[in-house]
mmCIF file of C-alpha atoms and ligand atoms in Angstrom:
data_model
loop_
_atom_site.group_PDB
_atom_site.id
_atom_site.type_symbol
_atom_site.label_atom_id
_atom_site.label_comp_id
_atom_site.label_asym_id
_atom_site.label_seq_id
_atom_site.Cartn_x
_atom_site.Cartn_y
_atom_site.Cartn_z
ATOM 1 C CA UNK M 1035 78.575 -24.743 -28.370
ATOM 2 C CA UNK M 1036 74.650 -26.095 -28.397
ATOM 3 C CA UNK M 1037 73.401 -27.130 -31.920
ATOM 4 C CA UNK M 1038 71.320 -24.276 -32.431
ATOM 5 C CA UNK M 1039 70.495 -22.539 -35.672
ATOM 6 C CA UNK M 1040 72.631 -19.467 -35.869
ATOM 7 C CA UNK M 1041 74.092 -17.201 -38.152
ATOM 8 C CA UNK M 1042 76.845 -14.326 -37.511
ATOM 9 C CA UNK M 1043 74.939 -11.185 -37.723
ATOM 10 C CA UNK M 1044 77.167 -7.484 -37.895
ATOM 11 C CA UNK M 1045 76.035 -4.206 -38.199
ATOM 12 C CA UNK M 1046 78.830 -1.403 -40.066
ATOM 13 C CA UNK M 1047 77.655 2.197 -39.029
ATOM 14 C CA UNK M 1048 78.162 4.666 -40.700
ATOM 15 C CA UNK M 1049 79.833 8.329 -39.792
ATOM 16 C CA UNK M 1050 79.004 11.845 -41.533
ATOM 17 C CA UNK M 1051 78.855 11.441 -45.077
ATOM 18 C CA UNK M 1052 79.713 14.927 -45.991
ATOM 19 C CA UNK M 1053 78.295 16.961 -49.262
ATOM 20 C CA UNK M 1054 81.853 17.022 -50.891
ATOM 21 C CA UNK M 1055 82.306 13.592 -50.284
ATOM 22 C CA UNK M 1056 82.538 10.733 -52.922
ATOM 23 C CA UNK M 1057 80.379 7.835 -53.767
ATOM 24 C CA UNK M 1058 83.379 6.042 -54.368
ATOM 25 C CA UNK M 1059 85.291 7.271 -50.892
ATOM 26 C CA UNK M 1060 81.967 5.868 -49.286
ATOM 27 C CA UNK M 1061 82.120 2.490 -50.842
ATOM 28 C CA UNK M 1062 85.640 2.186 -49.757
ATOM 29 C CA UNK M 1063 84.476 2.654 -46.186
ATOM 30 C CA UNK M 1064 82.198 0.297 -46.719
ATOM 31 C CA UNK M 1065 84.187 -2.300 -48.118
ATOM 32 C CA UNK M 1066 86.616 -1.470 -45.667
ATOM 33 C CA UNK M 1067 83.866 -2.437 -42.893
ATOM 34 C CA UNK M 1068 82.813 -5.636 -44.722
ATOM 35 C CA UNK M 1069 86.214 -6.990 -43.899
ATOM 36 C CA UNK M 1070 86.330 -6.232 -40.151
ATOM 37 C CA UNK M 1071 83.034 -7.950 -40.560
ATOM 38 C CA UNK M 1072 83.948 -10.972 -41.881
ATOM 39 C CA UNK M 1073 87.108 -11.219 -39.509
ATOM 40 C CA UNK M 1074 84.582 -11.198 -36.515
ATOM 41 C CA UNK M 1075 82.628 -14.453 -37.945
ATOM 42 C CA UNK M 1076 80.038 -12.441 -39.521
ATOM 43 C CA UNK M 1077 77.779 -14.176 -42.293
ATOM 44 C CA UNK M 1078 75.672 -10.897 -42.682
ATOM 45 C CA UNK M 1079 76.405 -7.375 -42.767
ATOM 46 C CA UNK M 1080 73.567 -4.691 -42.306
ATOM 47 C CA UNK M 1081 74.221 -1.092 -43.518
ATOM 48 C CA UNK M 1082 72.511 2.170 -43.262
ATOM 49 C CA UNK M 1083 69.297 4.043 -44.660
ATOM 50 C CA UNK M 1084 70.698 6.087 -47.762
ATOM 51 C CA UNK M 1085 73.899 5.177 -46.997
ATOM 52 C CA UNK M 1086 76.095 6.084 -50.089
ATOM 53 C CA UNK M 1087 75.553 9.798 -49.882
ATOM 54 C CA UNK M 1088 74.927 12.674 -47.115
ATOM 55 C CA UNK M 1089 71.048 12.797 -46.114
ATOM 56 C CA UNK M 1090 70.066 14.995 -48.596
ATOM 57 C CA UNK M 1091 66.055 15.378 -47.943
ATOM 58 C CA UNK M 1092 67.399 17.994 -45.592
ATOM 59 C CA UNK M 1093 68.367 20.171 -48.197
ATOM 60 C CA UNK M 1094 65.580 22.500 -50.553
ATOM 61 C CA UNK M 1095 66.202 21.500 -53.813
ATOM 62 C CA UNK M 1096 64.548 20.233 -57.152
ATOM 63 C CA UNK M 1097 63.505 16.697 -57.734
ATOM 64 C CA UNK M 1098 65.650 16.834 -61.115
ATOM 65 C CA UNK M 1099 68.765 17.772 -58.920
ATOM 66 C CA UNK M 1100 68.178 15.470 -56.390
ATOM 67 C CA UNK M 1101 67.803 12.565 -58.655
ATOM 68 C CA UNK M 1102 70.889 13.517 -60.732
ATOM 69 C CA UNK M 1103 73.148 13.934 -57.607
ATOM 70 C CA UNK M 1104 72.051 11.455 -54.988
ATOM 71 C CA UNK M 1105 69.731 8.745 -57.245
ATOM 72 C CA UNK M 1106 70.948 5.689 -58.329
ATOM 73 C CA UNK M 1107 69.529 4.267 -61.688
ATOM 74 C CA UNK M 1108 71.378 0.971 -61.807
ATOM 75 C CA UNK M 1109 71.982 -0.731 -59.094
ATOM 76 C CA UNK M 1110 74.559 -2.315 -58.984
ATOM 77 C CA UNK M 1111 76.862 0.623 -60.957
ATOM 78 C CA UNK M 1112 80.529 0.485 -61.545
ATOM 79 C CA UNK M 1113 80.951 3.005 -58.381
ATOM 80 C CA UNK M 1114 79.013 0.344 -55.878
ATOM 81 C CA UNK M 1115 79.709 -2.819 -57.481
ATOM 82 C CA UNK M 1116 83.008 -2.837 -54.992
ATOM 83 C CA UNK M 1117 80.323 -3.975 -52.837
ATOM 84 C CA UNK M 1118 79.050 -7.141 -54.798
ATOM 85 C CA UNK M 1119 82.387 -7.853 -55.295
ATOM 86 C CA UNK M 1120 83.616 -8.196 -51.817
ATOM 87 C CA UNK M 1121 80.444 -10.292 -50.476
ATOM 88 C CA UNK M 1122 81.175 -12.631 -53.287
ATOM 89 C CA UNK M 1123 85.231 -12.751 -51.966
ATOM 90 C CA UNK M 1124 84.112 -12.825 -48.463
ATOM 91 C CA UNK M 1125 81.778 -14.841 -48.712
ATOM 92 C CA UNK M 1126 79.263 -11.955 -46.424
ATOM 93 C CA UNK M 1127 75.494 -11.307 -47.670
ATOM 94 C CA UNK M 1128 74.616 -7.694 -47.000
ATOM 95 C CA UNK M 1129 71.959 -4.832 -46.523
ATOM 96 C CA UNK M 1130 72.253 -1.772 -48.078
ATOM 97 C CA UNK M 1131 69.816 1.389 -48.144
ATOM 98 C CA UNK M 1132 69.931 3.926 -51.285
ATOM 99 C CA UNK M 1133 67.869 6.207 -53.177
ATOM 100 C CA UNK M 1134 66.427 3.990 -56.347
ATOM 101 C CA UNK M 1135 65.494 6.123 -59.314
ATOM 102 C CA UNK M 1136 63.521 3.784 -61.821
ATOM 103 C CA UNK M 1137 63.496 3.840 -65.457
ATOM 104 C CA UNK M 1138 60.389 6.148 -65.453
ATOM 105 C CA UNK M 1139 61.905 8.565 -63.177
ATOM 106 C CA UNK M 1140 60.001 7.877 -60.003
ATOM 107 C CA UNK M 1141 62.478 7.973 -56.565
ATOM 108 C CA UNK M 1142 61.657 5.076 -53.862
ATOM 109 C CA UNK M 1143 63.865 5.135 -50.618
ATOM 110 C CA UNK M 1144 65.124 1.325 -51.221
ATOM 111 C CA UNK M 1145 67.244 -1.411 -49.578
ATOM 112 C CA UNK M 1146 68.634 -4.702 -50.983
ATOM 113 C CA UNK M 1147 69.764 -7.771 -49.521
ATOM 114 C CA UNK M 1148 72.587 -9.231 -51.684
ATOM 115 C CA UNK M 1149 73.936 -12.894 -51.278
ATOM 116 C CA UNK M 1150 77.140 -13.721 -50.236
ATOM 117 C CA UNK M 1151 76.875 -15.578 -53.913
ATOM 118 C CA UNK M 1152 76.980 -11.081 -55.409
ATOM 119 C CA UNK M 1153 73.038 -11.436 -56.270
ATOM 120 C CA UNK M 1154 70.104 -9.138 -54.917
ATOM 121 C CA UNK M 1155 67.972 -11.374 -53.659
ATOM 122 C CA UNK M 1156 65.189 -8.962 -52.106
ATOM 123 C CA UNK M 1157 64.232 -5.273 -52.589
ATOM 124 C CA UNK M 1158 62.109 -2.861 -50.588
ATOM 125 C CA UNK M 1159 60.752 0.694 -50.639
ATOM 126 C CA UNK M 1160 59.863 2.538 -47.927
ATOM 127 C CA UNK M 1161 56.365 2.616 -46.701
ATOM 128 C CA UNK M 1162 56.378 4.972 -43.718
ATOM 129 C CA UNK M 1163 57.967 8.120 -44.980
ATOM 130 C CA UNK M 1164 58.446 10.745 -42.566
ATOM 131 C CA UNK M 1165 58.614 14.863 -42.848
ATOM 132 C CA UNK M 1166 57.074 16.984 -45.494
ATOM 133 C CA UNK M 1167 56.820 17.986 -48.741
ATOM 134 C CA UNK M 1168 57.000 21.489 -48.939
ATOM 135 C CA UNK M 1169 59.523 23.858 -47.906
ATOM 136 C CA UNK M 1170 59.422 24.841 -44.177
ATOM 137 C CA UNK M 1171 61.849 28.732 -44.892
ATOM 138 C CA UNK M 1172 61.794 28.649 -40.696
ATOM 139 C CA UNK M 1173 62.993 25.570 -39.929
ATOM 140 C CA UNK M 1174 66.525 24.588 -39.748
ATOM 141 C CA UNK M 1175 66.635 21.930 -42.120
ATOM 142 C CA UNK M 1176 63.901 20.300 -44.362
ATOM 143 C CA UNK M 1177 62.851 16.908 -43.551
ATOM 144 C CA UNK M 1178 61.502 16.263 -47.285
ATOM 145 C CA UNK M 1179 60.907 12.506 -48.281
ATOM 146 C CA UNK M 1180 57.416 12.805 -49.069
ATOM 147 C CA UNK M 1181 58.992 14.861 -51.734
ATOM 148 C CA UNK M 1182 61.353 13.011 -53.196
ATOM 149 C CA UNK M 1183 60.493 9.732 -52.646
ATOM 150 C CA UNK M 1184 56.973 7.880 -53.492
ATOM 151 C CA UNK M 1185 55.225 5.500 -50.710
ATOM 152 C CA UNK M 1186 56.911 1.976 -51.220
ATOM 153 C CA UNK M 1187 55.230 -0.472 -53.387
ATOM 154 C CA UNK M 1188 56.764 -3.621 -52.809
ATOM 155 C CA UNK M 1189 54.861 -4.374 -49.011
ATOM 156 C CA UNK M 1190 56.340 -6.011 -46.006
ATOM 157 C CA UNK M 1191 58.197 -9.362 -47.350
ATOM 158 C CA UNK M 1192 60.612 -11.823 -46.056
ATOM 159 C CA UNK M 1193 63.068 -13.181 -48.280
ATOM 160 C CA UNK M 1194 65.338 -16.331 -47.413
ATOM 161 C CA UNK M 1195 68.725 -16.192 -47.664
ATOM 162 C CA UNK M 1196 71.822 -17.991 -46.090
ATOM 163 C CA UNK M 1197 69.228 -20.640 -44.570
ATOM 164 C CA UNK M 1198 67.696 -17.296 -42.715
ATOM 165 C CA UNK M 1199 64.198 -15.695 -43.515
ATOM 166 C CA UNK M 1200 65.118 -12.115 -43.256
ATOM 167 C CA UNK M 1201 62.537 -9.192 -43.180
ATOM 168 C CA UNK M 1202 63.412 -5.293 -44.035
ATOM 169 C CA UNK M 1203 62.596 -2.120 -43.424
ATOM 170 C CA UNK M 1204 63.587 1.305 -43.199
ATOM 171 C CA UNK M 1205 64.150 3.964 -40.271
ATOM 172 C CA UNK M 1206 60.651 5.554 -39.794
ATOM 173 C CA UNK M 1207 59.088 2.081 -40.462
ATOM 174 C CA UNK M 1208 60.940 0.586 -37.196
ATOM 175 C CA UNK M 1209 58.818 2.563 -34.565
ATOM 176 C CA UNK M 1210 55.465 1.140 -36.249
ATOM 177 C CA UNK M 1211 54.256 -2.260 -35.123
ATOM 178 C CA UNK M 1212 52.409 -2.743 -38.082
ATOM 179 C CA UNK M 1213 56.240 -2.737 -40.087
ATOM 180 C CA UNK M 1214 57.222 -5.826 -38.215
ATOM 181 C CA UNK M 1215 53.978 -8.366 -37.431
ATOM 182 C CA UNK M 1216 53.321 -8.101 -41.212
ATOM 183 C CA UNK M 1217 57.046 -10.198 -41.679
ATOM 184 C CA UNK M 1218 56.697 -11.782 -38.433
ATOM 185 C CA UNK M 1219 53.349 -13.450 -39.981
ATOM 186 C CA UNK M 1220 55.366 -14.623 -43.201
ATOM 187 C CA UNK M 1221 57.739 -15.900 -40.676
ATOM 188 C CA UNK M 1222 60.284 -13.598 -40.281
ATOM 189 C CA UNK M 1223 63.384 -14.744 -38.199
ATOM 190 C CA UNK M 1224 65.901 -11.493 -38.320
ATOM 191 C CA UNK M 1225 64.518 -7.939 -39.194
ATOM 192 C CA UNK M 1226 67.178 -6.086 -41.036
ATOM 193 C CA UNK M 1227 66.806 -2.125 -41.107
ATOM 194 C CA UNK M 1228 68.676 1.080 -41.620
ATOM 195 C CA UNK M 1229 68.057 4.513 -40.414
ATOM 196 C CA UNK M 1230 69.400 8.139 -40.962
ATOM 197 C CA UNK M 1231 67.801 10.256 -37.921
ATOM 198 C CA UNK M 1232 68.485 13.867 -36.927
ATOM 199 C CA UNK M 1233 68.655 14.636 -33.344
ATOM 200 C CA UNK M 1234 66.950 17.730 -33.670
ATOM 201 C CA UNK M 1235 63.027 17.779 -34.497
ATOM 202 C CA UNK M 1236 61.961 20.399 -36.636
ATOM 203 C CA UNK M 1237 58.265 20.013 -36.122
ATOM 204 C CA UNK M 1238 58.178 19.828 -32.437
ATOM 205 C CA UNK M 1239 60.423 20.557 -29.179
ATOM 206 C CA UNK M 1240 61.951 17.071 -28.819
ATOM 207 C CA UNK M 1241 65.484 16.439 -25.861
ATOM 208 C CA UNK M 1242 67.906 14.743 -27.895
ATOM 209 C CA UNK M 1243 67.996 12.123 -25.751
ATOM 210 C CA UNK M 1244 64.231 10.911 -26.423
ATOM 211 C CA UNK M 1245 65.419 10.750 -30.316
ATOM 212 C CA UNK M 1246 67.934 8.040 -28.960
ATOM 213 C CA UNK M 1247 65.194 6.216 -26.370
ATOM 214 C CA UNK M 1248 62.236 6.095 -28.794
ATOM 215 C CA UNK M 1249 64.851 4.592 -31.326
ATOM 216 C CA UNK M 1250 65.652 2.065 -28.613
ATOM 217 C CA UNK M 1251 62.278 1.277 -27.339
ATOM 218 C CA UNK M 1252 61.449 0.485 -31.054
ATOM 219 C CA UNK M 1253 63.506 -2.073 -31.852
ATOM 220 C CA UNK M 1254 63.820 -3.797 -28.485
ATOM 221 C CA UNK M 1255 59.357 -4.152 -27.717
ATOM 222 C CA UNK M 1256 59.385 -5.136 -31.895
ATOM 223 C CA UNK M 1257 61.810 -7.786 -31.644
ATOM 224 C CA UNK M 1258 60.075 -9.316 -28.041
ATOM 225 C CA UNK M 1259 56.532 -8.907 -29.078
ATOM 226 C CA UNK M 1260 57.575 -10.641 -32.704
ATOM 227 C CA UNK M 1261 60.239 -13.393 -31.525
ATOM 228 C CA UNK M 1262 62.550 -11.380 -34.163
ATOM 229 C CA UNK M 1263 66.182 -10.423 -33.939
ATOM 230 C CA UNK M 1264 66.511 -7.064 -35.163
ATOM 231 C CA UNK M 1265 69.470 -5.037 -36.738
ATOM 232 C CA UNK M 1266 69.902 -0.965 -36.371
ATOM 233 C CA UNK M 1267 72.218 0.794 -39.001
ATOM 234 C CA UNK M 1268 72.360 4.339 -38.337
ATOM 235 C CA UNK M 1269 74.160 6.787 -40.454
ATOM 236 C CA UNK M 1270 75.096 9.553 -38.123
ATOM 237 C CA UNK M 1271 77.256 12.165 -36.861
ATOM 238 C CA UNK M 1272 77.523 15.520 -38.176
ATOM 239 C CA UNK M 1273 76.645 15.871 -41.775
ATOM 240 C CA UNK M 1274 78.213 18.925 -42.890
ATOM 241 C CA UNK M 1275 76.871 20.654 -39.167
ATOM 242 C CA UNK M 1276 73.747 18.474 -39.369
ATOM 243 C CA UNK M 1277 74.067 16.077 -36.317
ATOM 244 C CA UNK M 1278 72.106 12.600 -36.186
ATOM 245 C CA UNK M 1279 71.751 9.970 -33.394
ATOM 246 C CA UNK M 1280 73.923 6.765 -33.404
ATOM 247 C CA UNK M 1281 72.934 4.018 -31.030
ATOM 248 C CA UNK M 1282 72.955 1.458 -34.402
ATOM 249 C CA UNK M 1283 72.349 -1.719 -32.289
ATOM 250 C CA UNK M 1284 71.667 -5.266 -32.430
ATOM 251 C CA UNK M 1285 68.356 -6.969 -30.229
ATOM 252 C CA UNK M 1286 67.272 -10.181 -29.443
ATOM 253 C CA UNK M 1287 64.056 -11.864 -29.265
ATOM 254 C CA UNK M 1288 64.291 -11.310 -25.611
ATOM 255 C CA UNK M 1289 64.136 -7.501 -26.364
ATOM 256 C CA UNK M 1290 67.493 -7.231 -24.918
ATOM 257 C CA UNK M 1291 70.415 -5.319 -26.544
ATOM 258 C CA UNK M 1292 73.449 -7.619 -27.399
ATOM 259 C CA UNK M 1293 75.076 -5.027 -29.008
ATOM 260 C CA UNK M 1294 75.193 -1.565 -29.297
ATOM 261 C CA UNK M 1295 77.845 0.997 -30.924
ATOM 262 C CA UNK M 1296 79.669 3.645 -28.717
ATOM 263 C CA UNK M 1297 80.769 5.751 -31.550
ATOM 264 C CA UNK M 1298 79.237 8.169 -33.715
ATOM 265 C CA UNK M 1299 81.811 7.210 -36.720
ATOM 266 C CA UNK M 1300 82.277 4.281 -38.895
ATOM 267 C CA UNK M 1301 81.722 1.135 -36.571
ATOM 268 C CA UNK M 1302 80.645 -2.630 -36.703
ATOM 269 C CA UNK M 1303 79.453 -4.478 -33.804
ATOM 270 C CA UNK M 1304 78.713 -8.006 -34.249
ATOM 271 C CA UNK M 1305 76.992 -11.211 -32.815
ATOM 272 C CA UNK M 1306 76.331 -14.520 -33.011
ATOM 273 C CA UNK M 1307 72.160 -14.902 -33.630
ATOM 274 C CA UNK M 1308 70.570 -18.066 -32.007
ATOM 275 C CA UNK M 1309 67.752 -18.323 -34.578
ATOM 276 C CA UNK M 1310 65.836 -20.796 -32.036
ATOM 277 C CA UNK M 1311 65.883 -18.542 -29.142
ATOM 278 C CA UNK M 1312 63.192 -16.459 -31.542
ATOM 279 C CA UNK M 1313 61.427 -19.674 -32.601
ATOM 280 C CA UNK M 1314 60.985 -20.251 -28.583
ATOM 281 C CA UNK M 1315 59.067 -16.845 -28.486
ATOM 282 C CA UNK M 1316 56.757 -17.472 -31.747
ATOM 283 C CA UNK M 1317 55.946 -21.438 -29.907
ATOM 284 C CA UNK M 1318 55.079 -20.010 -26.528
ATOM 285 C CA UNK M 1319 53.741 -16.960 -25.518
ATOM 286 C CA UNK M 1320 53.889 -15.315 -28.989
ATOM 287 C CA UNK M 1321 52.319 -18.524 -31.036
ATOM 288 C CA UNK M 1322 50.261 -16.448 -33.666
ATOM 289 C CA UNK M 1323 47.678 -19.292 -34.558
ATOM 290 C CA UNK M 1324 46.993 -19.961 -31.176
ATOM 291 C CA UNK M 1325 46.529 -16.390 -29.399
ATOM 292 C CA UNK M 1326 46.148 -13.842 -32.131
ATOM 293 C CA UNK M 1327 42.495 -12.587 -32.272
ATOM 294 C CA UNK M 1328 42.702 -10.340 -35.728
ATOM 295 C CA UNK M 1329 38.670 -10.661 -35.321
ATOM 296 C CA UNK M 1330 39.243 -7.888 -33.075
ATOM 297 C CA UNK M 1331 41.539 -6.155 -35.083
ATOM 298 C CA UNK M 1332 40.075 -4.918 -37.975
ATOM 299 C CA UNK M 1333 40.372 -1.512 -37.529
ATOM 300 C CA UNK M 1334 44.019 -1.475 -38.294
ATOM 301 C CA UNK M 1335 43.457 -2.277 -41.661
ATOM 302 C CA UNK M 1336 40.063 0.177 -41.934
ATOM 303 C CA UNK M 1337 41.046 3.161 -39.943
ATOM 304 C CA UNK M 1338 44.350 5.163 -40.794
ATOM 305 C CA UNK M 1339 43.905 7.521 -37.885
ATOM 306 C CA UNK M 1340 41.714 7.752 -35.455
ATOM 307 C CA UNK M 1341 38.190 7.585 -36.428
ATOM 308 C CA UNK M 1342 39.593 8.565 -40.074
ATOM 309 C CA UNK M 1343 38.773 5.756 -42.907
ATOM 310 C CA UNK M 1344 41.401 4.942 -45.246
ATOM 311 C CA UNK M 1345 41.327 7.660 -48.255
HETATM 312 N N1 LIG B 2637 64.901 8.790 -42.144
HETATM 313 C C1 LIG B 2637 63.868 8.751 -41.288
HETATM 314 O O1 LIG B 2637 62.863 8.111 -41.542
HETATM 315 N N2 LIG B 2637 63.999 9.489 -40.167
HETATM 316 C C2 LIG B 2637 62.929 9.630 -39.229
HETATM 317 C C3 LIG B 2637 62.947 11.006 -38.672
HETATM 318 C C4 LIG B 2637 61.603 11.375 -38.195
HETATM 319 S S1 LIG B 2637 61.454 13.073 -37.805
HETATM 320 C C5 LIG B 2637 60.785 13.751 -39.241
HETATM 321 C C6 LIG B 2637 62.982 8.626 -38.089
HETATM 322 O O2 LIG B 2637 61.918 8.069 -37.766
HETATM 323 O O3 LIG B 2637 64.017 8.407 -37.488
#
């Protein structure tokens, strides 16, 4: 063993979470995977986008509905505080994704990070959000998050925890590179991210198989180009005959998967994370103050599309 900076670093998929099924049945699994967590050296546990009900933005209905069936307004409640209760036993800090629902009634897509000590110790909202917000009658399913959930307010920050300084996001956010130099600059060692995606595209003719490569290529050119580990959580499976990739996976600095799930159920794969095999990156050929040249990069903070100023 060298004397490196580490930290035990799992990821707990998650299967179908079906329409019928229980917060509480959901926690359980959870729970359930905090412990196979812990009994593989983990420190950290990183669950899914959404993760304590089905994927609802698939489904047409009201914002009222939605926010009375798959909101939460407390977090934590007596149905998820199972949750802070383990990592306090165990001794495990964790990531979790969920729909927030604030006291003035306005829906973020959030995540947490909780200390091993039971406390939330970072929030974000989604920036990035994907899909639509009206309702597409031909298409198969609705993708609607601009409907139900506002842009994210909180920006890209790191928060240290467990001698780590971790950086979040969620799904959609991981394939821009924007989502990741922004924590890599507050000096972000391990990006931490859940995702929920469906393997079918309803705005375009995509193969299933480039839903799982894109995902890949993602995480693996973010974590090189930023000297980050990064951690997948996918929720996936078939929801209720609504089918989304799995491939939750854990990547080095080097851009190379360590680990990677074979399953499309509940399933934790684990590592140990050599925090100064990133630091290695960020000294040589990714030392920011040395080589970046953000002279020549103002446009990405001008322009949101090409040639299009920012509204
Ligand atoms: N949840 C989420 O952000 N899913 C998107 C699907 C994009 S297709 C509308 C993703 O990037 O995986």
């Amino acid at each position: 063993m060298n004397n490196h900076r580490s930290i035990g670093l799992a990821v707990a998929q998650l299967g179908a979470v079906h329409l019928a099924d229980s917060r509480a049945s959901v926690v359980r699994r959870l729970v359930e995977m905090m412990r196979e967590a812990k009994s593989r050296g983990a420190d950290f546990v990183v669950f899914p986008e959404l993760a304590l009900t089905t994927f609802f933005p698939r489904y047409w209905i009201t914002e009222e509905e939605a926010h009375e069936r798959y909101f939460e307004a407390t977090m934590p409640s007596e149905e998820t505080r199972p949750l802070f209760d383990a990592a306090r036993e165990l001794g495990l800090g964790f990531y979790l994704g969920y729909a927030e629902l604030t006291e003035d009634k306005r829906g973020f897509n959030t995540s947490i990070i909780v200390s091993p000590q039971g406390e939330i110790v970072g929030k974000y909202r989604k920036i990035h959000l994907p899909g639509h917000s009206d309702h597409k009658v031909d298409a198969p399913f609705q993708h609607l998050e601009k409907k139900f959930f506002e842009v994210g307010d909180l920006g890209f920050r790191v928060f240290d925890t467990q001698s780590v300084r971790f950086g979040m996001c969620l799904c959609n956010d991981r394939r821009w590179p924007e989502t990741y130099r922004v924590m890599a600059l507050q000096g972000a060692e391990v990006v931490v991210l859940g995702y929920n995606t469906p393997s079918v595209n309803i705005h375009w003719n995509e193969p299933v198989h480039l839903r799982t490569s894109t995902h890949l290529i993602s995480l693996q050119a973010n974590a090189y180009q930023n000297g980050v580990w990064v951690a997948a959580s996918a929720k996936c499976g078939s929801e209720d005959g609504h089918h989304m990739i799995g491939s939750s996976a854990i990547v080095a600095p080097t851009g190379e998967i360590v680990a990677r799930t074979v399953t499309e159920e509940d399933e934790v794969i684990s590592t140990r994370a050599d925090l100064d095999l990133g630091a290695m990156f960020r000294e040589h050929v990714f030392n920011f103050a040395k080589h970046r040249r953000p002279e020549h990069y103002k446009l990405i903070t001008e322009r949101t599309g090409v040639g299009a100023p920012i509204a």
